[in-house]
């Protein structure tokens, strides 16, 4: 090859690489909220195995913060520096999702599993799942016995999870191992994101990829604030808010806000007193749950902000369970904290449903609250 040709080709290849990189960067910068939620919802992030979500979160946070770092437990932390003496606000969206872990591989090639997070045994039966192996994802199903051969009492009882198994189509244990299955592999539900109407989306792991996506959107829109903002994608929330505990200790914020989902109790068979929050009626501001009684200053600030900005909101009291805010509030000498939630149907099941209007209003309220915090703290 002549020197001239070699030089032209080298320059051309460099140019192609630069254009491709710029394209990827621009694409990420102009991704809509729905596109970001879709990407986050579709990846595997079973509790304690949040790597794929962490990678996306770092990429999505980067353009809107001064620094992105990862701590010892795997929390991803985006830092937007504010004024020196202004309050430091920690936002938390948990990256993990409920799921399963391969416990044993039977000699016939079936996988027994343990549950991570609150999963109702009734929703497991006959589900399509993905076993996330080192060799890549493997399709599988949670096996079930056809009704034809079930005994009367079998039909009436709920099969406990430890009597269920995952079938990846392997003929025996050796074949399952050859396919890549190892004990301890995480297993996610095989559900893909979809927009089913103008305003409604369904998908996997909205608890709490919806909170993660809102956190990114909040930073994107947050133009002026004196506060330092820590945007934290936390790990292991579903098994006791472990990532929030360590990240809040390390960051030592002045205010904590968890962005999470809550039960939309507006489907048949749910009493208003058990779950009063409804889909499409705006962010839920939690007053008290099992882990946190929202600090009065935070509660007042969130309600005032919603009213001043004409953002619809719902108040929620006494929901069993808690969010990262509960753990943030107990860090060091204590951190005034609260939770803003997106009303979501069918949480802790394979597929959830939420309204984009609610997500938009949670984002608006979070942005406005951060701007208001210096006046209150
Ligand atoms: Zn959650």
CSV table of C-alpha atoms and ligand atoms in Angstrom, one decimal:
chain,number,residue,atom,x,y,z
A,1,UNK,CA,0.0,0.0,0.0
A,2,UNK,CA,1.4,3.4,-0.9
A,3,UNK,CA,2.1,5.9,1.9
A,4,UNK,CA,-0.5,8.2,0.5
A,5,UNK,CA,-3.2,5.5,0.6
A,6,UNK,CA,-2.2,4.5,4.1
A,7,UNK,CA,-2.5,8.1,5.3
A,8,UNK,CA,-5.9,8.6,3.7
A,9,UNK,CA,-7.3,5.3,5.2
A,10,UNK,CA,-5.9,6.1,8.7
A,11,UNK,CA,-7.5,9.6,8.6
A,12,UNK,CA,-10.8,8.1,7.3
A,13,UNK,CA,-10.9,5.5,10.1
A,14,UNK,CA,-10.1,8.1,12.7
A,15,UNK,CA,-12.9,10.3,11.4
A,16,UNK,CA,-15.4,7.4,11.4
A,17,UNK,CA,-14.4,6.6,15.1
A,18,UNK,CA,-14.9,10.3,16.1
A,19,UNK,CA,-18.3,10.5,14.3
A,20,UNK,CA,-19.5,7.2,15.9
A,21,UNK,CA,-18.4,8.3,19.4
A,22,UNK,CA,-20.1,11.7,18.9
A,23,UNK,CA,-23.2,10.0,17.7
A,24,UNK,CA,-23.4,7.7,20.8
A,25,UNK,CA,-22.8,10.7,23.1
A,26,UNK,CA,-25.5,12.8,21.3
A,27,UNK,CA,-27.9,9.9,21.3
A,28,UNK,CA,-27.5,9.5,25.1
A,29,UNK,CA,-27.8,13.3,25.6
A,30,UNK,CA,-31.1,13.5,23.7
A,31,UNK,CA,-32.7,10.3,25.0
A,32,UNK,CA,-36.2,11.0,26.4
A,33,UNK,CA,-37.4,9.9,29.8
A,34,UNK,CA,-39.3,7.0,28.3
A,35,UNK,CA,-36.2,5.8,26.4
A,36,UNK,CA,-34.1,5.9,29.5
A,37,UNK,CA,-36.8,4.1,31.6
A,38,UNK,CA,-37.0,1.4,28.9
A,39,UNK,CA,-33.3,0.8,28.9
A,40,UNK,CA,-33.1,0.7,32.7
A,41,UNK,CA,-36.2,-1.6,33.0
A,42,UNK,CA,-34.9,-4.1,30.5
A,43,UNK,CA,-31.6,-4.9,32.1
A,44,UNK,CA,-30.9,-7.4,34.9
A,45,UNK,CA,-30.2,-6.0,38.4
A,46,UNK,CA,-31.4,-8.6,40.8
A,47,UNK,CA,-30.5,-7.5,44.4
A,48,UNK,CA,-26.7,-7.7,45.0
A,49,UNK,CA,-26.0,-8.1,41.2
A,50,UNK,CA,-26.7,-4.6,40.0
A,51,UNK,CA,-23.7,-4.3,37.5
A,52,UNK,CA,-25.7,-3.8,34.3
A,53,UNK,CA,-27.9,-1.1,35.9
A,54,UNK,CA,-24.9,0.6,37.5
A,55,UNK,CA,-23.2,0.8,34.1
A,56,UNK,CA,-26.2,2.5,32.6
A,57,UNK,CA,-26.7,4.8,35.6
A,58,UNK,CA,-23.1,6.1,35.4
A,59,UNK,CA,-23.5,6.7,31.7
A,60,UNK,CA,-26.8,8.5,32.0
A,61,UNK,CA,-25.7,10.6,35.0
A,62,UNK,CA,-22.3,11.7,33.6
A,63,UNK,CA,-23.5,14.6,31.4
A,64,UNK,CA,-25.4,16.3,34.3
A,65,UNK,CA,-22.9,16.0,37.2
A,66,UNK,CA,-19.4,17.1,38.0
A,67,UNK,CA,-18.3,13.6,39.1
A,68,UNK,CA,-19.6,10.0,39.1
A,69,UNK,CA,-18.1,7.5,41.5
A,70,UNK,CA,-18.8,4.1,42.9
A,71,UNK,CA,-18.5,3.2,46.6
A,72,UNK,CA,-17.3,0.0,48.3
A,73,UNK,CA,-20.7,-1.6,48.2
A,74,UNK,CA,-21.4,-0.7,44.5
A,75,UNK,CA,-23.7,2.3,44.9
A,76,UNK,CA,-23.2,4.7,42.0
A,77,UNK,CA,-23.0,8.4,43.1
A,78,UNK,CA,-23.3,11.4,40.8
A,79,UNK,CA,-22.1,14.6,42.5
A,80,UNK,CA,-23.3,18.1,41.3
A,81,UNK,CA,-21.3,20.6,43.4
A,82,UNK,CA,-23.2,23.6,44.8
A,83,UNK,CA,-22.3,26.6,46.9
A,84,UNK,CA,-20.0,26.1,49.8
A,85,UNK,CA,-22.4,26.5,52.7
A,86,UNK,CA,-25.6,25.5,50.9
A,87,UNK,CA,-27.4,22.3,52.0
A,88,UNK,CA,-26.3,18.9,50.6
A,89,UNK,CA,-29.2,16.9,49.2
A,90,UNK,CA,-29.0,13.2,48.7
A,91,UNK,CA,-31.5,11.7,46.2
A,92,UNK,CA,-31.7,7.9,46.2
A,93,UNK,CA,-33.2,5.6,43.6
A,94,UNK,CA,-32.5,1.9,44.2
A,95,UNK,CA,-31.0,0.0,41.3
A,96,UNK,CA,-31.8,-3.5,42.5
A,97,UNK,CA,-34.9,-5.5,41.7
A,98,UNK,CA,-36.6,-8.5,43.3
A,99,UNK,CA,-35.5,-11.7,41.7
A,100,UNK,CA,-34.1,-15.2,42.2
A,101,UNK,CA,-30.7,-16.9,42.7
A,102,UNK,CA,-29.9,-20.4,41.5
A,103,UNK,CA,-29.5,-22.5,44.6
A,104,UNK,CA,-28.9,-26.0,43.3
A,105,UNK,CA,-28.8,-27.8,39.9
A,106,UNK,CA,-30.5,-31.2,40.1
A,107,UNK,CA,-28.9,-34.1,38.4
A,108,UNK,CA,-31.8,-34.0,35.8
A,109,UNK,CA,-30.7,-30.4,35.0
A,110,UNK,CA,-33.5,-28.4,36.8
A,111,UNK,CA,-32.6,-25.3,38.8
A,112,UNK,CA,-33.9,-24.8,42.4
A,113,UNK,CA,-33.7,-21.3,43.6
A,114,UNK,CA,-33.9,-18.8,46.5
A,115,UNK,CA,-36.0,-15.6,46.5
A,116,UNK,CA,-34.4,-12.1,46.9
A,117,UNK,CA,-36.9,-9.5,48.1
A,118,UNK,CA,-40.6,-9.8,48.8
A,119,UNK,CA,-41.9,-12.2,46.0
A,120,UNK,CA,-45.4,-13.7,46.3
A,121,UNK,CA,-45.0,-17.5,45.5
A,122,UNK,CA,-48.3,-17.3,43.6
A,123,UNK,CA,-46.8,-15.1,40.9
A,124,UNK,CA,-43.8,-17.4,40.2
A,125,UNK,CA,-45.6,-20.4,38.7
A,126,UNK,CA,-45.2,-20.7,34.9
A,127,UNK,CA,-43.3,-17.5,34.5
A,128,UNK,CA,-40.7,-16.9,31.8
A,129,UNK,CA,-37.4,-16.0,33.3
A,130,UNK,CA,-33.8,-15.2,32.3
A,131,UNK,CA,-30.9,-16.8,34.0
A,132,UNK,CA,-28.1,-14.3,33.9
A,133,UNK,CA,-25.0,-16.5,33.5
A,134,UNK,CA,-21.4,-15.5,32.8
A,135,UNK,CA,-21.8,-16.8,29.3
A,136,UNK,CA,-24.9,-14.5,28.8
A,137,UNK,CA,-28.6,-14.7,29.5
A,138,UNK,CA,-30.4,-18.1,29.2
A,139,UNK,CA,-34.1,-18.4,28.7
A,140,UNK,CA,-36.0,-20.5,31.2
A,141,UNK,CA,-39.5,-21.2,32.6
A,142,UNK,CA,-40.6,-21.9,36.1
A,143,UNK,CA,-42.1,-25.3,35.6
A,144,UNK,CA,-45.7,-26.2,36.5
A,145,UNK,CA,-47.8,-29.3,36.4
A,146,UNK,CA,-50.6,-29.3,33.8
A,147,UNK,CA,-54.1,-29.2,35.5
A,148,UNK,CA,-55.0,-32.6,33.9
A,149,UNK,CA,-52.8,-34.5,36.2
A,150,UNK,CA,-53.2,-32.4,39.3
A,151,UNK,CA,-54.9,-33.9,42.3
A,152,UNK,CA,-57.9,-32.1,43.9
A,153,UNK,CA,-55.8,-30.8,46.8
A,154,UNK,CA,-53.0,-29.7,44.6
A,155,UNK,CA,-55.3,-27.5,42.6
A,156,UNK,CA,-56.4,-25.7,45.8
A,157,UNK,CA,-53.0,-25.1,47.4
A,158,UNK,CA,-50.4,-22.5,46.5
A,159,UNK,CA,-47.2,-24.3,45.5
A,160,UNK,CA,-44.4,-22.9,47.7
A,161,UNK,CA,-41.3,-21.6,45.9
A,162,UNK,CA,-39.1,-24.3,47.2
A,163,UNK,CA,-41.2,-26.9,45.4
A,164,UNK,CA,-40.7,-25.1,42.1
A,165,UNK,CA,-37.8,-25.3,39.7
A,166,UNK,CA,-36.5,-23.5,36.6
A,167,UNK,CA,-36.3,-25.4,33.3
A,168,UNK,CA,-33.6,-24.1,30.9
A,169,UNK,CA,-34.0,-27.1,28.6
A,170,UNK,CA,-30.9,-28.9,29.9
A,171,UNK,CA,-31.0,-32.7,29.8
A,172,UNK,CA,-28.9,-33.1,33.0
A,173,UNK,CA,-26.7,-31.1,35.4
A,174,UNK,CA,-23.6,-31.4,33.1
A,175,UNK,CA,-25.5,-29.9,30.2
A,176,UNK,CA,-26.9,-27.1,32.4
A,177,UNK,CA,-23.3,-26.3,33.4
A,178,UNK,CA,-22.1,-26.4,29.8
A,179,UNK,CA,-24.8,-23.9,29.0
A,180,UNK,CA,-23.2,-21.6,31.5
A,181,UNK,CA,-25.4,-22.1,34.6
A,182,UNK,CA,-23.6,-21.8,38.0
A,183,UNK,CA,-24.9,-21.9,41.5
A,184,UNK,CA,-25.5,-18.3,42.6
A,185,UNK,CA,-26.5,-17.0,39.1
A,186,UNK,CA,-29.2,-14.3,39.3
A,187,UNK,CA,-32.5,-14.9,37.7
A,188,UNK,CA,-34.8,-12.1,36.4
A,189,UNK,CA,-38.3,-12.2,35.0
A,190,UNK,CA,-38.3,-12.2,31.3
A,191,UNK,CA,-40.5,-9.1,30.6
A,192,UNK,CA,-39.8,-6.4,28.1
A,193,UNK,CA,-40.9,-2.7,28.4
A,194,UNK,CA,-43.8,-1.5,26.4
A,195,UNK,CA,-45.8,1.7,26.0
A,196,UNK,CA,-49.4,0.4,25.9
A,197,UNK,CA,-51.1,3.8,25.4
A,198,UNK,CA,-50.2,7.5,25.2
A,199,UNK,CA,-49.7,7.7,28.9
A,200,UNK,CA,-49.2,4.2,30.2
A,201,UNK,CA,-46.1,2.0,30.3
A,202,UNK,CA,-45.7,-1.6,31.5
A,203,UNK,CA,-42.4,-3.4,32.3
A,204,UNK,CA,-40.1,-5.1,34.7
A,205,UNK,CA,-38.4,-3.6,37.7
A,206,UNK,CA,-40.2,-0.2,37.7
A,207,UNK,CA,-39.5,-0.7,41.4
A,208,UNK,CA,-37.2,1.1,41.3
A,209,UNK,CA,-35.9,1.8,37.8
A,210,UNK,CA,-38.7,4.4,37.6
A,211,UNK,CA,-37.1,6.2,40.6
A,212,UNK,CA,-33.6,5.9,38.9
A,213,UNK,CA,-35.0,7.4,35.6
A,214,UNK,CA,-36.7,10.2,37.5
A,215,UNK,CA,-33.4,11.0,39.3
A,216,UNK,CA,-31.6,11.3,35.9
A,217,UNK,CA,-34.4,13.5,34.5
A,218,UNK,CA,-34.3,15.7,37.6
A,219,UNK,CA,-30.6,16.4,37.2
A,220,UNK,CA,-31.2,17.1,33.5
A,221,UNK,CA,-33.8,19.7,34.3
A,222,UNK,CA,-32.2,21.2,37.4
A,223,UNK,CA,-30.6,24.3,36.2
A,224,UNK,CA,-30.1,26.6,39.1
A,225,UNK,CA,-29.6,25.5,42.6
A,226,UNK,CA,-27.2,26.4,45.4
A,227,UNK,CA,-27.4,22.9,46.9
A,228,UNK,CA,-24.9,20.2,46.3
A,229,UNK,CA,-26.8,17.3,44.9
A,230,UNK,CA,-25.8,13.6,45.4
A,231,UNK,CA,-27.7,11.4,43.0
A,232,UNK,CA,-27.3,7.9,44.3
A,233,UNK,CA,-28.3,4.7,42.6
A,234,UNK,CA,-28.3,2.4,45.6
A,235,UNK,CA,-27.8,-1.4,45.9
A,236,UNK,CA,-29.7,-4.0,47.9
A,237,UNK,CA,-32.7,-2.0,48.9
A,238,UNK,CA,-35.0,-4.9,48.6
A,239,UNK,CA,-33.3,-6.8,51.3
A,240,UNK,CA,-33.1,-4.0,53.9
A,241,UNK,CA,-31.9,-0.8,52.2
A,242,UNK,CA,-28.2,-1.8,52.6
A,243,UNK,CA,-26.7,0.5,50.0
A,244,UNK,CA,-28.6,3.6,51.3
A,245,UNK,CA,-27.2,2.9,54.8
A,246,UNK,CA,-23.5,3.0,53.7
A,247,UNK,CA,-23.8,5.7,51.0
A,248,UNK,CA,-25.6,8.1,53.4
A,249,UNK,CA,-23.0,7.5,56.0
A,250,UNK,CA,-20.2,8.2,53.5
A,251,UNK,CA,-21.9,11.3,52.0
A,252,UNK,CA,-23.3,12.8,55.2
A,253,UNK,CA,-26.0,14.8,53.5
A,254,UNK,CA,-28.2,17.5,55.2
A,255,UNK,CA,-31.5,16.3,53.5
A,256,UNK,CA,-32.5,12.9,52.0
A,257,UNK,CA,-35.1,12.2,49.4
A,258,UNK,CA,-35.9,8.7,48.2
A,259,UNK,CA,-37.5,8.4,44.8
A,260,UNK,CA,-39.4,5.1,44.7
A,261,UNK,CA,-42.7,3.5,43.7
A,262,UNK,CA,-45.7,2.9,45.9
A,263,UNK,CA,-48.8,0.7,45.6
A,264,UNK,CA,-51.5,2.1,43.4
A,265,UNK,CA,-54.5,0.6,45.2
A,266,UNK,CA,-57.1,1.5,42.6
A,267,UNK,CA,-57.5,-2.0,41.1
A,268,UNK,CA,-60.5,-4.4,41.9
A,269,UNK,CA,-60.4,-6.0,45.4
A,270,UNK,CA,-58.2,-3.4,47.2
A,271,UNK,CA,-59.8,-1.4,50.0
A,272,UNK,CA,-59.1,2.4,50.1
A,273,UNK,CA,-58.0,2.1,53.7
A,274,UNK,CA,-55.3,-0.5,52.7
A,275,UNK,CA,-53.8,1.4,49.8
A,276,UNK,CA,-55.4,4.9,49.2
A,277,UNK,CA,-53.0,6.1,46.4
A,278,UNK,CA,-54.3,6.1,42.9
A,279,UNK,CA,-52.7,5.9,39.4
A,280,UNK,CA,-52.7,9.3,37.6
A,281,UNK,CA,-53.4,11.4,40.7
A,282,UNK,CA,-49.8,12.6,41.1
A,283,UNK,CA,-46.8,11.9,43.4
A,284,UNK,CA,-47.3,10.2,46.7
A,285,UNK,CA,-45.8,12.0,49.6
A,286,UNK,CA,-45.3,9.5,52.4
A,287,UNK,CA,-46.0,10.7,55.9
A,288,UNK,CA,-45.1,7.4,57.7
A,289,UNK,CA,-44.1,3.9,56.8
A,290,UNK,CA,-42.4,1.0,58.6
A,291,UNK,CA,-39.0,2.6,58.5
A,292,UNK,CA,-39.6,6.4,58.6
A,293,UNK,CA,-41.8,9.0,60.0
A,294,UNK,CA,-41.1,11.8,57.6
A,295,UNK,CA,-39.4,14.8,59.2
A,296,UNK,CA,-42.0,17.6,59.7
A,297,UNK,CA,-39.8,20.1,57.9
A,298,UNK,CA,-39.4,17.9,54.9
A,299,UNK,CA,-43.2,17.1,54.8
A,300,UNK,CA,-44.1,20.8,55.0
A,301,UNK,CA,-41.5,21.7,52.3
A,302,UNK,CA,-42.8,19.0,49.9
A,303,UNK,CA,-46.5,19.9,50.4
A,304,UNK,CA,-45.8,23.6,50.0
A,305,UNK,CA,-43.7,23.1,46.9
A,306,UNK,CA,-46.4,21.0,45.3
A,307,UNK,CA,-49.1,23.6,46.1
A,308,UNK,CA,-47.0,26.5,44.9
A,309,UNK,CA,-46.3,24.8,41.6
A,310,UNK,CA,-49.8,23.4,41.2
A,311,UNK,CA,-48.5,19.8,41.1
A,312,UNK,CA,-51.1,17.3,42.2
A,313,UNK,CA,-50.1,15.1,45.1
A,314,UNK,CA,-51.4,12.4,47.4
A,315,UNK,CA,-50.6,11.7,51.0
A,316,UNK,CA,-49.9,8.2,52.2
A,317,UNK,CA,-49.8,7.0,55.8
A,318,UNK,CA,-48.9,3.6,57.3
A,319,UNK,CA,-47.9,1.6,54.3
A,320,UNK,CA,-46.1,-1.6,55.5
A,321,UNK,CA,-42.5,-1.6,54.2
A,322,UNK,CA,-40.2,1.3,53.8
A,323,UNK,CA,-37.7,3.0,51.4
A,324,UNK,CA,-34.1,4.1,51.4
A,325,UNK,CA,-35.3,7.3,53.1
A,326,UNK,CA,-35.7,5.3,56.3
A,327,UNK,CA,-32.0,4.4,56.4
A,328,UNK,CA,-30.7,7.7,55.2
A,329,UNK,CA,-32.6,9.4,58.1
A,330,UNK,CA,-30.6,7.3,60.6
A,331,UNK,CA,-27.2,8.1,59.1
A,332,UNK,CA,-24.7,9.6,61.6
A,333,UNK,CA,-26.4,12.2,63.8
A,334,UNK,CA,-29.6,11.9,61.7
A,335,UNK,CA,-30.7,13.3,58.3
A,336,UNK,CA,-34.2,14.8,57.8
A,337,UNK,CA,-35.6,12.6,55.0
A,338,UNK,CA,-38.7,11.9,53.0
A,339,UNK,CA,-40.0,9.8,50.1
A,340,UNK,CA,-41.6,10.8,46.9
A,341,UNK,CA,-43.3,7.9,45.1
A,342,UNK,CA,-44.8,7.1,41.8
A,343,UNK,CA,-48.1,5.2,42.1
A,344,UNK,CA,-47.5,1.9,40.4
A,345,UNK,CA,-49.8,-1.1,39.9
A,346,UNK,CA,-48.6,-4.7,40.5
A,347,UNK,CA,-45.3,-4.0,42.2
A,348,UNK,CA,-43.2,-7.0,43.3
A,349,UNK,CA,-44.7,-9.0,40.5
A,350,UNK,CA,-43.1,-9.7,37.1
A,351,UNK,CA,-44.8,-6.8,35.3
A,352,UNK,CA,-45.8,-3.4,36.7
A,353,UNK,CA,-47.8,-0.6,35.2
A,354,UNK,CA,-47.4,3.2,35.7
A,355,UNK,CA,-48.5,6.5,34.3
A,356,UNK,CA,-46.1,8.8,32.6
A,357,UNK,CA,-48.0,11.8,33.8
A,358,UNK,CA,-47.3,10.7,37.4
A,359,UNK,CA,-43.6,10.2,36.6
A,360,UNK,CA,-43.6,13.8,35.1
A,361,UNK,CA,-45.2,15.2,38.2
A,362,UNK,CA,-42.7,13.4,40.5
A,363,UNK,CA,-39.9,14.9,38.4
A,364,UNK,CA,-41.4,18.4,38.6
A,365,UNK,CA,-41.9,18.1,42.3
A,366,UNK,CA,-38.3,16.8,42.9
A,367,UNK,CA,-36.8,19.6,40.9
A,368,UNK,CA,-38.9,22.3,42.6
A,369,UNK,CA,-38.2,20.9,46.0
A,370,UNK,CA,-34.4,20.9,45.5
A,371,UNK,CA,-34.7,24.6,44.5
A,372,UNK,CA,-36.7,25.3,47.6
A,373,UNK,CA,-34.5,23.4,50.1
A,374,UNK,CA,-32.0,26.3,50.9
A,375,UNK,CA,-35.0,28.4,52.2
A,376,UNK,CA,-36.0,25.6,54.7
A,377,UNK,CA,-32.6,24.2,55.8
B,1,LIG,ZN1,-38.6,0.2,45.8
